Amino acid sequence: AGGLAQLLGKKRAANAALLKFVRLRLAQGSPLLAGNTAATTALVLVHPGGAQTATRDVADAVLRAAPTADGPAGHQAQASAALLERLDAVRDRALWDVLQTALCGTRRAADGDGAAEAGSLRTEDIDPLLAELARLLRVHRLTDLGPLLRRAFLLTWLLPDQAAMLLEYWLGDGGALGR
């Protein structure tokens, strides 16, 4: 049980870190990171006013949550930082929207004022969402993000409709636990 708890803890941390990064990136509408991450892992956040700051806690949290952080340090940390900077440089709003949807686990529906929550993702929503994300990652040459995304996406576990179905089966009339 300790191993599963550790794995779930890493998934929660990765989800929270990447979601915060994606939301900040969407709010700003332009890249957050500045600097040459190939030379250093010290990332600098660029705030909307143009001022730079060394408080890079959002990017650092994503880098700490990446699967490469579990292994030996060094070139892996630099590679992860460079990959995060490449992601940040993408200006395609569709990629950021798909990432946010996958990280939040909620569908979005357009209304008069923009986008509004439309409820939890359902099982039938996953295939088209992940297919679009895979397409966008290929287009932007970011397929190396796979390990981080697999760790950060909670939807790769059970969705609310799947959990309800399992509980109904286990505890209901037809399930083995309901007898």
Tab-separated table of N, CA and C in Angstrom:
chain	number	residue	atom	x	y	z
A	1	ALA	N	0.824	-1.198	0.000
A	1	ALA	CA	0.000	0.000	0.000
A	1	ALA	C	0.861	1.251	0.000
A	2	GLY	N	2.060	1.163	0.564
A	2	GLY	CA	2.949	2.313	0.609
A	2	GLY	C	3.403	2.746	-0.772
A	3	GLY	N	3.658	1.766	-1.657
A	3	GLY	CA	4.085	2.080	-3.011
A	3	GLY	C	2.994	2.771	-3.805
A	4	LEU	N	1.746	2.290	-3.642
A	4	LEU	CA	0.621	2.908	-4.326
A	4	LEU	C	0.380	4.316	-3.797
A	5	ALA	N	0.487	4.491	-2.490
A	5	ALA	CA	0.309	5.823	-1.906
A	5	ALA	C	1.375	6.787	-2.421
A	6	GLN	N	2.609	6.293	-2.542
A	6	GLN	CA	3.689	7.128	-3.067
A	6	GLN	C	3.424	7.492	-4.529
A	7	LEU	N	2.988	6.529	-5.321
A	7	LEU	CA	2.682	6.784	-6.724
A	7	LEU	C	1.551	7.805	-6.862
A	8	LEU	N	0.486	7.617	-6.096
A	8	LEU	CA	-0.641	8.560	-6.148
A	8	LEU	C	-0.222	9.947	-5.675
A	9	GLY	N	0.646	10.002	-4.676
A	9	GLY	CA	1.157	11.295	-4.213
A	9	GLY	C	1.946	12.013	-5.301
A	10	LYS	N	2.747	11.252	-6.045
A	10	LYS	CA	3.509	11.842	-7.151
A	10	LYS	C	2.577	12.312	-8.256
A	11	LYS	N	1.515	11.536	-8.530
A	11	LYS	CA	0.538	11.950	-9.551
A	11	LYS	C	-0.164	13.236	-9.127
A	12	ARG	N	-0.567	13.323	-7.855
A	12	ARG	CA	-1.237	14.542	-7.370
A	12	ARG	C	-0.319	15.746	-7.454
A	13	ALA	N	0.940	15.573	-7.053
A	13	ALA	CA	1.899	16.677	-7.094
A	13	ALA	C	2.160	17.120	-8.531
A	14	ALA	N	2.318	16.164	-9.439
A	14	ALA	CA	2.552	16.503	-10.840
A	14	ALA	C	1.340	17.198	-11.443
A	15	ASN	N	0.146	16.702	-11.116
A	15	ASN	CA	-1.078	17.309	-11.623
A	15	ASN	C	-1.205	18.749	-11.132
A	16	ALA	N	-1.010	18.967	-9.841
A	16	ALA	CA	-1.140	20.312	-9.275
A	16	ALA	C	-0.110	21.264	-9.884
A	17	ALA	N	1.126	20.799	-10.020
A	17	ALA	CA	2.189	21.659	-10.542
A	17	ALA	C	1.960	22.017	-12.009
A	18	LEU	N	1.661	21.013	-12.824
A	18	LEU	CA	1.478	21.278	-14.252
A	18	LEU	C	0.207	22.086	-14.497
A	19	LEU	N	-0.848	21.816	-13.739
A	19	LEU	CA	-2.088	22.585	-13.883
A	19	LEU	C	-1.854	24.052	-13.534
A	20	LYS	N	-1.105	24.305	-12.485
A	20	LYS	CA	-0.805	25.701	-12.110
A	20	LYS	C	-0.008	26.385	-13.218
A	21	PHE	N	0.965	25.666	-13.766
A	21	PHE	CA	1.766	26.211	-14.861
A	21	PHE	C	0.889	26.523	-16.074
A	22	VAL	N	0.015	25.572	-16.446
A	22	VAL	CA	-0.855	25.754	-17.613
A	22	VAL	C	-1.810	26.929	-17.388
A	23	ARG	N	-2.384	27.015	-16.206
A	23	ARG	CA	-3.315	28.119	-15.928
A	23	ARG	C	-2.613	29.474	-15.961
A	24	LEU	N	-1.413	29.545	-15.404
A	24	LEU	CA	-0.655	30.799	-15.477
A	24	LEU	C	-0.329	31.152	-16.918
A	25	ARG	N	0.068	30.141	-17.684
A	25	ARG	CA	0.424	30.360	-19.090
A	25	ARG	C	-0.785	30.833	-19.889
A	26	LEU	N	-1.960	30.239	-19.630
A	26	LEU	CA	-3.187	30.658	-20.312
A	26	LEU	C	-3.583	32.074	-19.899
A	27	ALA	N	-3.446	32.393	-18.630
A	27	ALA	CA	-3.811	33.726	-18.145
A	27	ALA	C	-2.916	34.798	-18.752
A	28	GLN	N	-1.636	34.496	-18.881
A	28	GLN	CA	-0.708	35.476	-19.434
A	28	GLN	C	-0.826	35.555	-20.951
A	29	GLY	N	-1.112	34.432	-21.607
A	29	GLY	CA	-1.260	34.432	-23.050
A	29	GLY	C	0.038	34.489	-23.818
A	30	SER	N	1.134	34.426	-23.121
A	30	SER	CA	2.451	34.422	-23.754
A	30	SER	C	3.398	33.637	-22.846
A	31	PRO	N	4.569	33.276	-23.362
A	31	PRO	CA	5.485	32.444	-22.571
A	31	PRO	C	5.814	33.035	-21.196
A	32	LEU	N	5.907	32.145	-20.220
A	32	LEU	CA	6.243	32.526	-18.851
A	32	LEU	C	7.740	32.496	-18.601
A	33	LEU	N	8.442	31.640	-19.325
A	33	LEU	CA	9.841	31.387	-19.030
A	33	LEU	C	10.760	32.197	-19.926
A	34	ALA	N	11.871	32.588	-19.347
A	34	ALA	CA	12.905	33.287	-20.101
A	34	ALA	C	14.235	32.688	-19.691
A	35	GLY	N	15.215	32.824	-20.517
A	35	GLY	CA	16.528	32.315	-20.177
A	35	GLY	C	16.876	31.113	-21.017
A	36	ASN	N	18.091	30.690	-20.918
A	36	ASN	CA	18.584	29.560	-21.687
A	36	ASN	C	18.637	28.344	-20.778
A	37	THR	N	17.614	27.505	-20.817
A	37	THR	CA	17.579	26.347	-19.935
A	37	THR	C	18.544	25.260	-20.377
A	38	ALA	N	19.047	25.339	-21.592
A	38	ALA	CA	20.039	24.349	-22.012
A	38	ALA	C	21.334	24.552	-21.226
A	39	ALA	N	21.608	25.785	-20.842
A	39	ALA	CA	22.833	26.081	-20.111
A	39	ALA	C	22.638	25.946	-18.601
A	40	THR	N	21.428	26.162	-18.137
A	40	THR	CA	21.187	26.132	-16.699
A	40	THR	C	19.768	25.685	-16.428
A	41	THR	N	19.544	25.119	-15.273
A	41	THR	CA	18.185	24.745	-14.903
A	41	THR	C	17.512	25.860	-14.118
A	42	ALA	N	18.197	26.973	-13.923
A	42	ALA	CA	17.600	28.101	-13.204
A	42	ALA	C	16.680	28.852	-14.159
A	43	LEU	N	15.403	28.594	-14.048
A	43	LEU	CA	14.419	29.240	-14.902
A	43	LEU	C	13.992	30.553	-14.274
A	44	VAL	N	13.653	31.495	-15.107
A	44	VAL	CA	13.193	32.790	-14.643
A	44	VAL	C	11.801	33.015	-15.181
A	45	LEU	N	10.860	33.346	-14.305
A	45	LEU	CA	9.508	33.643	-14.752
A	45	LEU	C	9.427	35.082	-15.227
A	46	VAL	N	8.717	35.287	-16.309
A	46	VAL	CA	8.495	36.629	-16.831
A	46	VAL	C	7.061	37.003	-16.498
A	47	HIS	N	6.878	38.059	-15.759
A	47	HIS	CA	5.543	38.491	-15.363
A	47	HIS	C	4.942	39.393	-16.429
A	48	PRO	N	3.606	39.524	-16.458
A	48	PRO	CA	2.945	40.311	-17.502
A	48	PRO	C	3.499	41.717	-17.661
A	49	GLY	N	3.977	42.323	-16.588
A	49	GLY	CA	4.533	43.667	-16.673
A	49	GLY	C	5.898	43.695	-17.334
A	50	GLY	N	6.483	42.530	-17.593
A	50	GLY	CA	7.783	42.462	-18.247
A	50	GLY	C	8.921	42.258	-17.267
A	51	ALA	N	8.678	42.458	-15.976
A	51	ALA	CA	9.737	42.296	-14.989
A	51	ALA	C	10.047	40.812	-14.800
A	52	GLN	N	11.319	40.504	-14.625
A	52	GLN	CA	11.729	39.126	-14.403
A	52	GLN	C	11.937	38.905	-12.907
A	53	THR	N	11.710	37.711	-12.476
A	53	THR	CA	11.908	37.389	-11.071
A	53	THR	C	12.549	36.022	-10.944
A	54	ALA	N	13.310	35.837	-9.885
A	54	ALA	CA	13.965	34.552	-9.656
A	54	ALA	C	13.058	33.597	-8.892
A	55	THR	N	11.887	34.033	-8.504
A	55	THR	CA	10.945	33.148	-7.818
A	55	THR	C	10.294	32.258	-8.857
A	56	ARG	N	10.920	31.150	-9.123
A	56	ARG	CA	10.518	30.239	-10.193
A	56	ARG	C	9.807	29.019	-9.634
A	57	ASP	N	9.048	29.197	-8.560
A	57	ASP	CA	8.460	28.064	-7.871
A	57	ASP	C	7.505	27.259	-8.741
A	58	VAL	N	6.792	27.899	-9.652
A	58	VAL	CA	5.852	27.161	-10.495
A	58	VAL	C	6.603	26.217	-11.430
A	59	ALA	N	7.581	26.741	-12.132
A	59	ALA	CA	8.364	25.909	-13.052
A	59	ALA	C	9.167	24.861	-12.287
A	60	ASP	N	9.726	25.251	-11.145
A	60	ASP	CA	10.485	24.294	-10.344
A	60	ASP	C	9.609	23.150	-9.860
A	61	ALA	N	8.362	23.458	-9.495
A	61	ALA	CA	7.453	22.400	-9.034
A	61	ALA	C	7.176	21.404	-10.155
A	62	VAL	N	7.018	21.904	-11.379
A	62	VAL	CA	6.811	21.005	-12.521
A	62	VAL	C	8.052	20.133	-12.723
A	63	LEU	N	9.226	20.736	-12.647
A	63	LEU	CA	10.459	19.973	-12.848
A	63	LEU	C	10.667	18.943	-11.740
A	64	ARG	N	10.308	19.283	-10.506
A	64	ARG	CA	10.429	18.324	-9.403
A	64	ARG	C	9.444	17.167	-9.555
A	65	ALA	N	8.295	17.434	-10.173
A	65	ALA	CA	7.261	16.404	-10.342
A	65	ALA	C	7.506	15.510	-11.547
A	66	ALA	N	8.381	15.917	-12.441
A	66	ALA	CA	8.653	15.133	-13.644
A	66	ALA	C	9.293	13.802	-13.278
A	67	PRO	N	8.976	12.737	-14.025
A	67	PRO	CA	9.584	11.431	-13.733
A	67	PRO	C	11.108	11.457	-13.783
A	68	THR	N	11.683	12.338	-14.572
A	68	THR	CA	13.145	12.417	-14.646
A	68	THR	C	13.744	12.883	-13.330
A	69	ALA	N	12.952	13.540	-12.482
A	69	ALA	CA	13.445	13.979	-11.182
A	69	ALA	C	13.646	12.804	-10.233
A	70	ASP	N	13.055	11.649	-10.548
A	70	ASP	CA	13.200	10.473	-9.702
A	70	ASP	C	14.571	9.815	-9.862
A	71	GLY	N	15.219	10.067	-10.974
A	71	GLY	CA	16.506	9.443	-11.254
A	71	GLY	C	17.664	10.338	-10.860
A	72	PRO	N	18.861	9.967	-11.311
A	72	PRO	CA	20.035	10.783	-11.006
A	72	PRO	C	19.923	12.172	-11.633
A	73	ALA	N	20.431	13.162	-10.919
A	73	ALA	CA	20.352	14.552	-11.392
A	73	ALA	C	21.336	14.781	-12.524
A	74	GLY	N	21.446	16.007	-12.937
A	74	GLY	CA	22.394	16.357	-13.980
A	74	GLY	C	21.719	16.642	-15.286
A	75	HIS	N	22.123	15.893	-16.319
A	75	HIS	CA	21.627	16.181	-17.662
A	75	HIS	C	20.121	15.976	-17.772
A	76	GLN	N	19.543	15.068	-16.962
A	76	GLN	CA	18.099	14.847	-17.022
A	76	GLN	C	17.346	16.097	-16.577
A	77	ALA	N	17.831	16.765	-15.543
A	77	ALA	CA	17.181	17.984	-15.068
A	77	ALA	C	17.264	19.069	-16.137
A	78	GLN	N	18.416	19.181	-16.796
A	78	GLN	CA	18.558	20.167	-17.862
A	78	GLN	C	17.654	19.831	-19.038
A	79	ALA	N	17.528	18.551	-19.380
A	79	ALA	CA	16.663	18.147	-20.482
A	79	ALA	C	15.207	18.448	-20.148
A	80	SER	N	14.796	18.187	-18.908
A	80	SER	CA	13.424	18.489	-18.501
A	80	SER	C	13.158	19.985	-18.539
A	81	ALA	N	14.120	20.784	-18.099
A	81	ALA	CA	13.961	22.235	-18.116
A	81	ALA	C	13.859	22.748	-19.551
A	82	ALA	N	14.678	22.202	-20.440
A	82	ALA	CA	14.627	22.618	-21.841
A	82	ALA	C	13.295	22.221	-22.470
A	83	LEU	N	12.772	21.046	-22.118
A	83	LEU	CA	11.490	20.597	-22.643
A	83	LEU	C	10.353	21.476	-22.134
A	84	LEU	N	10.412	21.864	-20.864
A	84	LEU	CA	9.403	22.759	-20.310
A	84	LEU	C	9.447	24.120	-21.004
A	85	GLU	N	10.630	24.582	-21.306
A	85	GLU	CA	10.760	25.857	-22.018
A	85	GLU	C	10.216	25.742	-23.443
A	86	ARG	N	10.440	24.604	-24.098
A	86	ARG	CA	9.881	24.401	-25.449
A	86	ARG	C	8.361	24.384	-25.408
A	87	LEU	N	7.781	23.720	-24.401
A	87	LEU	CA	6.333	23.722	-24.243
A	87	LEU	C	5.837	25.149	-24.029
A	88	ASP	N	6.488	25.863	-23.162
A	88	ASP	CA	6.082	27.227	-22.842
A	88	ASP	C	6.114	28.134	-24.066
A	89	ALA	N	6.988	27.872	-25.009
A	89	ALA	CA	7.121	28.714	-26.197
A	89	ALA	C	5.986	28.517	-27.200
A	90	VAL	N	5.203	27.442	-27.059
A	90	VAL	CA	4.113	27.167	-28.001
A	90	VAL	C	3.008	28.198	-27.807
A	91	ARG	N	2.588	28.807	-28.900
A	91	ARG	CA	1.556	29.844	-28.836
A	91	ARG	C	0.191	29.359	-29.328
A	92	ASP	N	0.063	28.076	-29.565
A	92	ASP	CA	-1.179	27.480	-30.047
A	92	ASP	C	-2.150	27.312	-28.875
A	93	ARG	N	-3.188	28.139	-28.838
A	93	ARG	CA	-4.151	28.121	-27.738
A	93	ARG	C	-4.831	26.749	-27.612
A	94	ALA	N	-5.016	26.058	-28.724
A	94	ALA	CA	-5.667	24.747	-28.695
A	94	ALA	C	-4.880	23.765	-27.820
A	95	LEU	N	-3.562	23.785	-27.902
A	95	LEU	CA	-2.743	22.894	-27.081
A	95	LEU	C	-2.956	23.198	-25.606
A	96	TRP	N	-2.934	24.454	-25.243
A	96	TRP	CA	-3.097	24.845	-23.839
A	96	TRP	C	-4.492	24.489	-23.333
A	97	ASP	N	-5.514	24.660	-24.167
A	97	ASP	CA	-6.881	24.309	-23.762
A	97	ASP	C	-7.029	22.799	-23.552
A	98	VAL	N	-6.446	22.010	-24.455
A	98	VAL	CA	-6.526	20.553	-24.314
A	98	VAL	C	-5.766	20.106	-23.071
A	99	LEU	N	-4.607	20.694	-22.826
A	99	LEU	CA	-3.853	20.352	-21.617
A	99	LEU	C	-4.655	20.669	-20.358
A	100	GLN	N	-5.271	21.845	-20.334
A	100	GLN	CA	-6.051	22.221	-19.163
A	100	GLN	C	-7.237	21.280	-18.963
A	101	THR	N	-7.914	20.921	-20.034
A	101	THR	CA	-9.044	19.999	-19.933
A	101	THR	C	-8.588	18.647	-19.390
A	102	ALA	N	-7.485	18.138	-19.908
A	102	ALA	CA	-6.984	16.839	-19.461
A	102	ALA	C	-6.510	16.889	-18.009
A	103	LEU	N	-5.905	17.990	-17.610
A	103	LEU	CA	-5.418	18.117	-16.237
A	103	LEU	C	-6.543	18.316	-15.236
A	104	CYS	N	-7.562	19.083	-15.624
A	104	CYS	CA	-8.689	19.360	-14.719
A	104	CYS	C	-9.670	18.204	-14.662
A	105	GLY	N	-9.798	17.475	-15.758
A	105	GLY	CA	-10.783	16.407	-15.812
A	105	GLY	C	-12.198	16.928	-15.990
A	106	THR	N	-12.318	18.149	-16.537
A	106	THR	CA	-13.643	18.724	-16.775
A	106	THR	C	-13.766	19.144	-18.225
A	107	ARG	N	-14.980	18.984	-18.750
A	107	ARG	CA	-15.278	19.461	-20.102
A	107	ARG	C	-15.584	20.940	-20.007
A	108	ARG	N	-15.358	21.630	-21.093
A	108	ARG	CA	-15.666	23.057	-21.155
A	108	ARG	C	-16.680	23.251	-22.271
A	109	ALA	N	-17.622	24.127	-22.038
A	109	ALA	CA	-18.629	24.431	-23.053
A	109	ALA	C	-18.658	25.929	-23.260
A	110	ALA	N	-18.767	26.340	-24.497
A	110	ALA	CA	-18.787	27.764	-24.811
A	110	ALA	C	-20.121	28.358	-24.399
A	111	ASP	N	-20.061	29.541	-23.841
A	111	ASP	CA	-21.271	30.301	-23.554
A	111	ASP	C	-21.052	31.728	-24.041
A	112	GLY	N	-21.917	32.608	-23.728
A	112	GLY	CA	-21.821	33.978	-24.220
A	112	GLY	C	-20.587	34.723	-23.737
A	113	ASP	N	-20.065	34.340	-22.582
A	113	ASP	CA	-18.924	35.041	-22.004
A	113	ASP	C	-17.610	34.299	-22.193
A	114	GLY	N	-17.586	33.279	-22.989
A	114	GLY	CA	-16.361	32.513	-23.182
A	114	GLY	C	-16.599	31.069	-22.828
A	115	ALA	N	-15.673	30.501	-22.055
A	115	ALA	CA	-15.787	29.088	-21.704
A	115	ALA	C	-16.296	28.946	-20.279
A	116	ALA	N	-17.146	27.969	-20.062
A	116	ALA	CA	-17.670	27.678	-18.733
A	116	ALA	C	-17.603	26.184	-18.489
A	117	GLU	N	-17.466	25.801	-17.240
A	117	GLU	CA	-17.425	24.389	-16.876
A	117	GLU	C	-18.698	23.699	-17.366
A	118	ALA	N	-18.550	22.521	-17.938
A	118	ALA	CA	-19.719	21.783	-18.415
A	118	ALA	C	-19.813	20.424	-17.747
A	119	GLY	N	-18.996	20.167	-16.744
A	119	GLY	CA	-19.076	18.913	-16.019
A	119	GLY	C	-17.834	18.061	-16.180
A	120	SER	N	-17.829	16.951	-15.459
A	120	SER	CA	-16.687	16.039	-15.464
A	120	SER	C	-16.550	15.346	-16.810
A	121	LEU	N	-15.308	15.050	-17.155
A	121	LEU	CA	-15.062	14.241	-18.342
A	121	LEU	C	-15.673	12.868	-18.118
A	122	ARG	N	-16.159	12.289	-19.173
A	122	ARG	CA	-16.714	10.945	-19.122
A	122	ARG	C	-15.806	10.036	-19.943
A	123	THR	N	-15.988	8.768	-19.785
A	123	THR	CA	-15.150	7.794	-20.472
A	123	THR	C	-15.114	8.047	-21.982
A	124	GLU	N	-16.267	8.348	-22.572
A	124	GLU	CA	-16.313	8.551	-24.024
A	124	GLU	C	-15.594	9.828	-24.470
A	125	ASP	N	-15.265	10.715	-23.527
A	125	ASP	CA	-14.549	11.950	-23.864
A	125	ASP	C	-13.036	11.748	-23.967
A	126	ILE	N	-12.539	10.682	-23.371
A	126	ILE	CA	-11.088	10.519	-23.250
A	126	ILE	C	-10.404	10.265	-24.583
A	127	ASP	N	-10.910	9.320	-25.375
A	127	ASP	CA	-10.239	8.993	-26.637
A	127	ASP	C	-10.088	10.207	-27.547
A	128	PRO	N	-11.169	10.963	-27.817
A	128	PRO	CA	-10.982	12.132	-28.682
A	128	PRO	C	-10.048	13.186	-28.072
A	129	LEU	N	-10.130	13.364	-26.753
A	129	LEU	CA	-9.268	14.351	-26.085
A	129	LEU	C	-7.803	13.963	-26.206
A	130	LEU	N	-7.487	12.707	-25.902
A	130	LEU	CA	-6.094	12.272	-25.963
A	130	LEU	C	-5.591	12.170	-27.402
A	131	ALA	N	-6.475	11.859	-28.341
A	131	ALA	CA	-6.076	11.840	-29.752
A	131	ALA	C	-5.713	13.246	-30.214
A	132	GLU	N	-6.512	14.227	-29.814
A	132	GLU	CA	-6.203	15.622	-30.181
A	132	GLU	C	-4.921	16.080	-29.507
A	133	LEU	N	-4.733	15.708	-28.249
A	133	LEU	CA	-3.496	16.083	-27.560
A	133	LEU	C	-2.292	15.443	-28.244
A	134	ALA	N	-2.388	14.169	-28.596
A	134	ALA	CA	-1.280	13.503	-29.287
A	134	ALA	C	-0.971	14.188	-30.609
A	135	ARG	N	-2.015	14.575	-31.341
A	135	ARG	CA	-1.815	15.279	-32.612
A	135	ARG	C	-1.091	16.606	-32.383
A	136	LEU	N	-1.539	17.363	-31.396
A	136	LEU	CA	-0.920	18.657	-31.111
A	136	LEU	C	0.522	18.506	-30.627
A	137	LEU	N	0.791	17.485	-29.833
A	137	LEU	CA	2.165	17.246	-29.379
A	137	LEU	C	3.069	16.884	-30.557
A	138	ARG	N	2.545	16.103	-31.516
A	138	ARG	CA	3.341	15.778	-32.718
A	138	ARG	C	3.588	17.023	-33.550
A	139	VAL	N	2.542	17.829	-33.760
A	139	VAL	CA	2.671	19.046	-34.569
A	139	VAL	C	3.730	19.974	-33.981
A	140	HIS	N	3.734	20.098	-32.666
A	140	HIS	CA	4.664	21.018	-32.002
A	140	HIS	C	5.951	20.331	-31.549
A	141	ARG	N	6.131	19.080	-31.955
A	141	ARG	CA	7.338	18.302	-31.657
A	141	ARG	C	7.625	18.259	-30.151
A	142	LEU	N	6.578	17.902	-29.402
A	142	LEU	CA	6.688	17.823	-27.949
A	142	LEU	C	6.315	16.434	-27.426
A	143	THR	N	6.492	15.409	-28.246
A	143	THR	CA	6.109	14.068	-27.817
A	143	THR	C	6.953	13.588	-26.633
A	144	ASP	N	8.101	14.217	-26.398
A	144	ASP	CA	8.938	13.857	-25.251
A	144	ASP	C	8.269	14.204	-23.922
A	145	LEU	N	7.176	14.952	-23.970
A	145	LEU	CA	6.444	15.281	-22.747
A	145	LEU	C	5.646	14.099	-22.208
A	146	GLY	N	5.566	13.013	-22.957
A	146	GLY	CA	4.752	11.863	-22.583
A	146	GLY	C	4.891	11.413	-21.137
A	147	PRO	N	6.099	11.162	-20.646
A	147	PRO	CA	6.230	10.695	-19.258
A	147	PRO	C	5.674	11.688	-18.224
A	148	LEU	N	5.925	12.971	-18.409
A	148	LEU	CA	5.382	13.965	-17.482
A	148	LEU	C	3.864	14.002	-17.549
A	149	LEU	N	3.313	13.954	-18.763
A	149	LEU	CA	1.859	14.005	-18.911
A	149	LEU	C	1.196	12.765	-18.327
A	150	ARG	N	1.798	11.600	-18.543
A	150	ARG	CA	1.225	10.375	-17.963
A	150	ARG	C	1.203	10.462	-16.442
A	151	ARG	N	2.231	11.048	-15.879
A	151	ARG	CA	2.256	11.204	-14.427
A	151	ARG	C	1.234	12.243	-13.980
A	152	ALA	N	1.076	13.324	-14.726
A	152	ALA	CA	0.243	14.437	-14.282
A	152	ALA	C	-1.247	14.242	-14.531
A	153	PHE	N	-1.601	13.446	-15.520
A	153	PHE	CA	-3.030	13.287	-15.830
A	153	PHE	C	-3.687	12.320	-14.859
A	154	LEU	N	-4.646	12.813	-14.118
A	154	LEU	CA	-5.411	11.959	-13.222
A	154	LEU	C	-6.417	11.132	-14.001
A	155	LEU	N	-6.784	11.594	-15.202
A	155	LEU	CA	-7.780	10.874	-15.988
A	155	LEU	C	-7.269	9.544	-16.506
A	156	THR	N	-5.990	9.267	-16.331
A	156	THR	CA	-5.490	7.951	-16.712
A	156	THR	C	-5.834	6.916	-15.655
A	157	TRP	N	-6.448	7.333	-14.563
A	157	TRP	CA	-6.940	6.428	-13.534
A	157	TRP	C	-8.447	6.315	-13.719
A	158	LEU	N	-9.229	6.430	-12.696
A	158	LEU	CA	-10.680	6.284	-12.821
A	158	LEU	C	-11.362	7.636	-12.925
A	159	LEU	N	-12.283	7.737	-13.871
A	159	LEU	CA	-13.126	8.917	-14.000
A	159	LEU	C	-14.361	8.739	-13.128
A	160	PRO	N	-15.046	9.830	-12.795
A	160	PRO	CA	-16.231	9.708	-11.932
A	160	PRO	C	-17.275	8.722	-12.450
A	161	ASP	N	-17.531	8.693	-13.766
A	161	ASP	CA	-18.542	7.763	-14.263
A	161	ASP	C	-18.070	6.310	-14.163
A	162	GLN	N	-16.752	6.090	-14.271
A	162	GLN	CA	-16.238	4.737	-14.116
A	162	GLN	C	-16.320	4.287	-12.658
A	163	ALA	N	-15.978	5.181	-11.742
A	163	ALA	CA	-16.051	4.846	-10.321
A	163	ALA	C	-17.495	4.542	-9.922
A	164	ALA	N	-18.438	5.337	-10.395
A	164	ALA	CA	-19.854	5.103	-10.073
A	164	ALA	C	-20.314	3.753	-10.601
A	165	MET	N	-19.871	3.414	-11.804
A	165	MET	CA	-20.252	2.122	-12.388
A	165	MET	C	-19.682	0.967	-11.562
A	166	LEU	N	-18.415	1.075	-11.161
A	166	LEU	CA	-17.802	0.023	-10.356
A	166	LEU	C	-18.484	-0.108	-9.000
A	167	LEU	N	-18.761	1.027	-8.360
A	167	LEU	CA	-19.442	0.976	-7.066
A	167	LEU	C	-20.833	0.359	-7.198
A	168	GLU	N	-21.527	0.724	-8.252
A	168	GLU	CA	-22.856	0.154	-8.483
A	168	GLU	C	-22.757	-1.361	-8.662
A	169	TYR	N	-21.767	-1.784	-9.399
A	169	TYR	CA	-21.595	-3.221	-9.631
A	169	TYR	C	-21.203	-3.933	-8.340
A	170	TRP	N	-20.211	-3.362	-7.622
A	170	TRP	CA	-19.724	-4.011	-6.411
A	170	TRP	C	-20.761	-4.032	-5.293
A	171	LEU	N	-21.493	-2.952	-5.156
A	171	LEU	CA	-22.413	-2.820	-4.022
A	171	LEU	C	-23.873	-3.054	-4.384
A	172	GLY	N	-24.179	-3.060	-5.676
A	172	GLY	CA	-25.559	-3.194	-6.122
A	172	GLY	C	-26.033	-4.629	-6.153
A	173	ASP	N	-27.197	-4.822	-6.733
A	173	ASP	CA	-27.833	-6.135	-6.783
A	173	ASP	C	-27.020	-7.157	-7.574
A	174	GLY	N	-26.378	-6.718	-8.669
A	174	GLY	CA	-25.695	-7.677	-9.523
A	174	GLY	C	-24.266	-7.962	-9.116
A	175	GLY	N	-23.715	-7.171	-8.203
A	175	GLY	CA	-22.322	-7.336	-7.856
A	175	GLY	C	-22.073	-8.370	-6.776
A	176	ALA	N	-20.870	-8.883	-6.735
A	176	ALA	CA	-20.502	-9.907	-5.774
A	176	ALA	C	-20.545	-9.374	-4.343
A	177	LEU	N	-20.207	-8.100	-4.153
A	177	LEU	CA	-20.199	-7.526	-2.815
A	177	LEU	C	-21.600	-7.180	-2.328
A	178	GLY	N	-22.551	-7.106	-3.220
A	178	GLY	CA	-23.910	-6.745	-2.837
A	178	GLY	C	-24.731	-7.921	-2.329
A	179	ARG	N	-24.194	-9.114	-2.395
A	179	ARG	CA	-24.953	-10.314	-1.991
A	179	ARG	C	-24.805	-10.610	-0.528
